Short mmCIF file of C-alpha atoms in Angstrom, two decimals:
data_model
loop_
_atom_site.label_atom_id
_atom_site.label_comp_id
_atom_site.label_asym_id
_atom_site.label_seq_id
_atom_site.Cartn_x
_atom_site.Cartn_y
_atom_site.Cartn_z
CA MET S 1264 -9.29 22.49 -21.87
CA ARG S 1265 -7.49 20.61 -24.23
CA PRO S 1266 -5.71 17.56 -23.90
CA GLY S 1267 -2.16 19.75 -23.17
CA ASP S 1268 -3.51 21.54 -20.61
CA LEU S 1269 -4.60 18.56 -18.12
CA THR S 1270 -1.69 17.19 -18.64
CA GLU S 1271 -0.46 20.01 -17.06
CA LEU S 1272 -2.81 19.21 -14.04
CA LEU S 1273 -2.18 16.08 -14.09
CA ALA S 1274 1.16 16.70 -12.75
CA GLY S 1275 0.22 19.25 -10.42
CA ALA S 1276 -1.96 17.70 -8.36
CA ARG S 1277 0.30 14.35 -8.19
CA ALA S 1278 2.62 17.71 -6.77
CA GLU S 1279 -0.13 19.12 -4.08
CA LEU S 1280 -0.24 14.81 -3.52
CA ALA S 1281 3.05 13.96 -3.59
CA ASP S 1282 2.62 13.07 0.84
CA THR S 1283 -1.22 12.02 0.66
CA PRO S 1284 -2.01 8.54 1.04
CA ARG S 1285 -2.28 6.53 -2.23
CA GLU S 1286 -4.76 2.99 -2.57
CA LEU S 1287 -3.62 -0.09 -4.96
CA LEU S 1288 -5.22 -0.98 -7.82
CA GLY S 1289 -5.40 -4.36 -9.00
CA GLU S 1290 -5.99 -7.52 -11.85
CA VAL S 1291 -7.94 -10.48 -11.08
CA VAL S 1292 -6.17 -13.03 -12.67
CA THR S 1293 -6.08 -16.45 -12.53
CA PRO S 1294 -2.33 -18.15 -12.16
CA ARG S 1295 -2.21 -21.75 -13.52
CA MET S 1296 -0.08 -24.54 -12.10
CA LEU S 1297 1.34 -27.32 -14.27
CA GLY S 1298 -1.85 -25.67 -16.73
CA ILE S 1299 -4.39 -26.28 -14.21
CA PRO S 1300 -6.47 -22.89 -13.02
CA ARG S 1301 -5.90 -22.16 -9.16
CA SER S 1302 -8.11 -20.02 -6.79
CA PRO S 1303 -8.04 -15.90 -8.18
CA ARG S 1304 -5.82 -13.64 -6.95
CA VAL S 1305 -5.57 -9.99 -7.27
CA ALA S 1306 -2.61 -8.44 -9.04
CA LEU S 1307 -0.66 -5.20 -7.81
CA ARG S 1308 -0.96 -2.85 -11.18
CA ASP S 1309 -0.65 0.74 -10.10
CA GLU S 1310 -1.28 2.62 -6.90
CA VAL S 1311 -3.14 5.37 -7.40
CA TRP S 1312 -4.95 8.70 -5.50
CA HIS S 1313 -8.80 8.09 -6.21
CA LEU S 1314 -10.19 11.34 -7.87
CA GLY S 1315 -13.78 10.60 -7.61
CA VAL S 1316 -14.41 8.66 -10.69
CA LEU S 1317 -10.84 8.94 -11.84
CA LEU S 1318 -7.88 6.87 -10.54
CA LEU S 1319 -4.71 9.30 -10.72
CA GLY S 1320 -1.37 6.82 -10.97
CA ALA S 1321 1.86 8.45 -11.63
CA GLU S 1322 2.56 8.75 -14.43
CA ASP S 1323 -1.29 7.44 -16.09
CA LEU S 1324 -5.07 8.13 -15.15
CA TYR S 1325 -7.53 5.47 -14.53
CA ALA S 1326 -11.41 5.34 -15.17
CA THR S 1327 -13.24 3.75 -12.04
CA GLY S 1328 -14.25 0.26 -12.02
CA GLU S 1329 -15.16 -1.26 -8.61
CA VAL S 1330 -13.35 -1.14 -5.08
CA VAL S 1331 -13.61 -4.39 -2.45
CA ARG S 1332 -11.37 -5.00 0.37
CA SER S 1333 -9.06 -7.33 0.91
CA ARG S 1334 -10.20 -10.07 3.58
CA GLU S 1335 -9.16 -13.17 4.40
CA PRO S 1336 -11.20 -15.87 3.36
CA ALA S 1337 -14.05 -17.53 5.34
CA ARG S 1338 -17.47 -19.26 5.24
CA ARG S 1339 -20.07 -17.17 4.92
CA GLY S 1340 -23.54 -17.56 3.71
CA TYR S 1341 -24.89 -15.21 1.14
CA THR S 1342 -28.29 -13.67 -0.41
CA ALA S 1343 -27.37 -12.44 -2.92
CA GLU S 1344 -25.06 -14.04 -5.27
CA SER S 1345 -23.72 -10.74 -5.65
CA GLN S 1346 -23.42 -10.79 -2.82
CA ARG S 1347 -21.30 -14.25 -3.33
CA ALA S 1348 -19.42 -11.94 -6.17
CA ARG S 1349 -17.83 -9.46 -4.18
CA ALA S 1350 -16.69 -11.58 -1.30
CA GLY S 1351 -14.56 -13.43 -3.92
CA LEU S 1352 -13.34 -10.49 -5.29
CA ALA S 1353 -11.83 -9.61 -1.52
CA GLU S 1354 -10.81 -12.60 -0.32
CA ALA S 1355 -9.12 -13.30 -4.08
CA ALA S 1356 -7.43 -10.00 -2.96
CA PHE S 1357 -6.58 -11.21 0.06
CA ARG S 1358 -4.90 -14.92 -2.07
CA GLY S 1359 -2.46 -11.26 -3.69
CA GLY S 1360 -0.91 -10.76 -0.27
CA ILE S 1361 -2.90 -7.29 0.25
CA LEU S 1362 -3.59 -6.93 3.66
CA PRO S 1363 -7.06 -6.89 5.48
CA GLY S 1364 -9.10 -4.58 5.85
CA THR S 1365 -7.38 -2.27 2.85
CA ALA S 1366 -9.00 -1.77 -0.43
CA VAL S 1367 -8.26 -1.98 -3.42
CA HIS S 1368 -10.06 -0.90 -6.82
CA LEU S 1369 -10.41 -3.61 -9.72
CA GLY S 1370 -12.11 -3.19 -13.32
CA TRP S 1371 -10.37 -0.13 -14.45
CA ARG S 1372 -9.41 1.03 -17.63
CA ARG S 1373 -6.17 3.26 -18.77
CA LEU S 1374 -7.50 6.15 -20.67
CA ASP S 1375 -5.59 8.01 -23.51
CA VAL S 1376 -6.53 11.98 -23.36
CA SER S 1377 -5.01 12.46 -25.87
CA THR S 1378 -7.86 9.98 -28.07
CA LEU S 1379 -10.37 11.70 -26.43
CA ASP S 1380 -12.89 13.43 -29.31
CA GLU S 1381 -16.40 14.07 -29.65
CA PRO S 1382 -18.90 13.22 -29.19
CA ALA S 1383 -18.92 11.91 -25.50
CA SER S 1384 -18.67 7.54 -25.09
CA ALA S 1385 -21.03 6.95 -22.26
CA ASP S 1386 -18.98 4.56 -21.08
CA LEU S 1387 -15.83 6.98 -20.19
CA PRO S 1388 -15.60 9.30 -17.69
CA LEU S 1389 -13.98 11.77 -19.65
CA ALA S 1390 -15.27 13.55 -23.18
CA VAL S 1391 -14.29 16.19 -25.06
CA ILE S 1392 -17.33 19.20 -25.21
CA ASP S 1393 -17.86 22.12 -27.96
CA GLY S 1394 -13.98 22.18 -27.29
CA GLN S 1395 -13.77 21.23 -23.65
CA LEU S 1396 -12.21 18.46 -21.61
CA ARG S 1397 -14.72 17.75 -19.03
CA VAL S 1398 -15.77 14.53 -16.43
CA ARG S 1399 -18.65 12.51 -16.00
CA TRP S 1400 -19.00 12.82 -12.79
CA SER S 1401 -21.13 9.76 -12.31
CA ALA S 1402 -22.72 7.12 -14.88
CA ALA S 1403 -26.20 8.61 -14.20
CA GLY S 1404 -24.82 12.37 -13.69
CA GLY S 1405 -23.74 15.18 -15.71
CA PHE S 1406 -21.03 17.01 -17.16
CA THR S 1407 -18.60 19.40 -15.05
CA ASP S 1408 -15.30 20.75 -16.35
CA ALA S 1409 -12.89 19.43 -15.96
CA ASP S 1410 -10.07 21.77 -14.21
CA SER S 1411 -12.67 22.49 -11.17
CA TYR S 1412 -13.11 18.97 -10.64
CA VAL S 1413 -9.70 17.95 -11.04
CA ARG S 1414 -8.71 20.90 -8.33
CA GLU S 1415 -11.76 20.26 -5.98
CA ARG S 1416 -10.76 16.07 -6.00
CA VAL S 1417 -7.73 16.96 -4.84
CA GLU S 1418 -8.75 19.56 -2.28
CA LEU S 1419 -10.91 16.82 -0.82
CA LEU S 1420 -7.81 14.01 -0.63
CA ARG S 1421 -5.75 16.90 0.66
CA HIS S 1422 -7.94 18.22 4.29
CA PRO S 1423 -10.66 15.79 4.00
CA PRO S 1424 -13.77 17.03 5.73
CA GLN S 1425 -13.90 16.55 9.95
CA GLY S 1426 -14.84 12.66 10.25
CA ALA S 1427 -14.21 11.54 6.79
CA THR S 1428 -11.78 8.29 6.38
#
């Protein structure tokens, strides 16, 4: 599959997913008032369909980062610093105007399919291997055919398994 073929595949996926709900893509920003930094908040950048390790926007393709659910600030005790950091991101989403409980993707990266080359980059989910476009489905996992991966993810979004939310 060439990058041009991926463009066609993604256009088809967008058409099939047109009636399915999208998720939010955000970026943590620290606004300033009179030069003084204020509490970080999440600024919305796009709405996307979550296709596993890929996020498909109306025009762009992104690599996933992390997902948090917006929640109101509250005093909590934490056993780990990582919990405190995730709670801070969830509260930043709330300060950015995202309704509590709504998922937002952070730490994403825009992918430019036209610049993919061999060998595969360890930090990107897409690569051209032996002339074929492949998707790395997890950081520790192997590569799979991009066409079948995207088609399977589209089908899962259109027809989620019973009990999936």
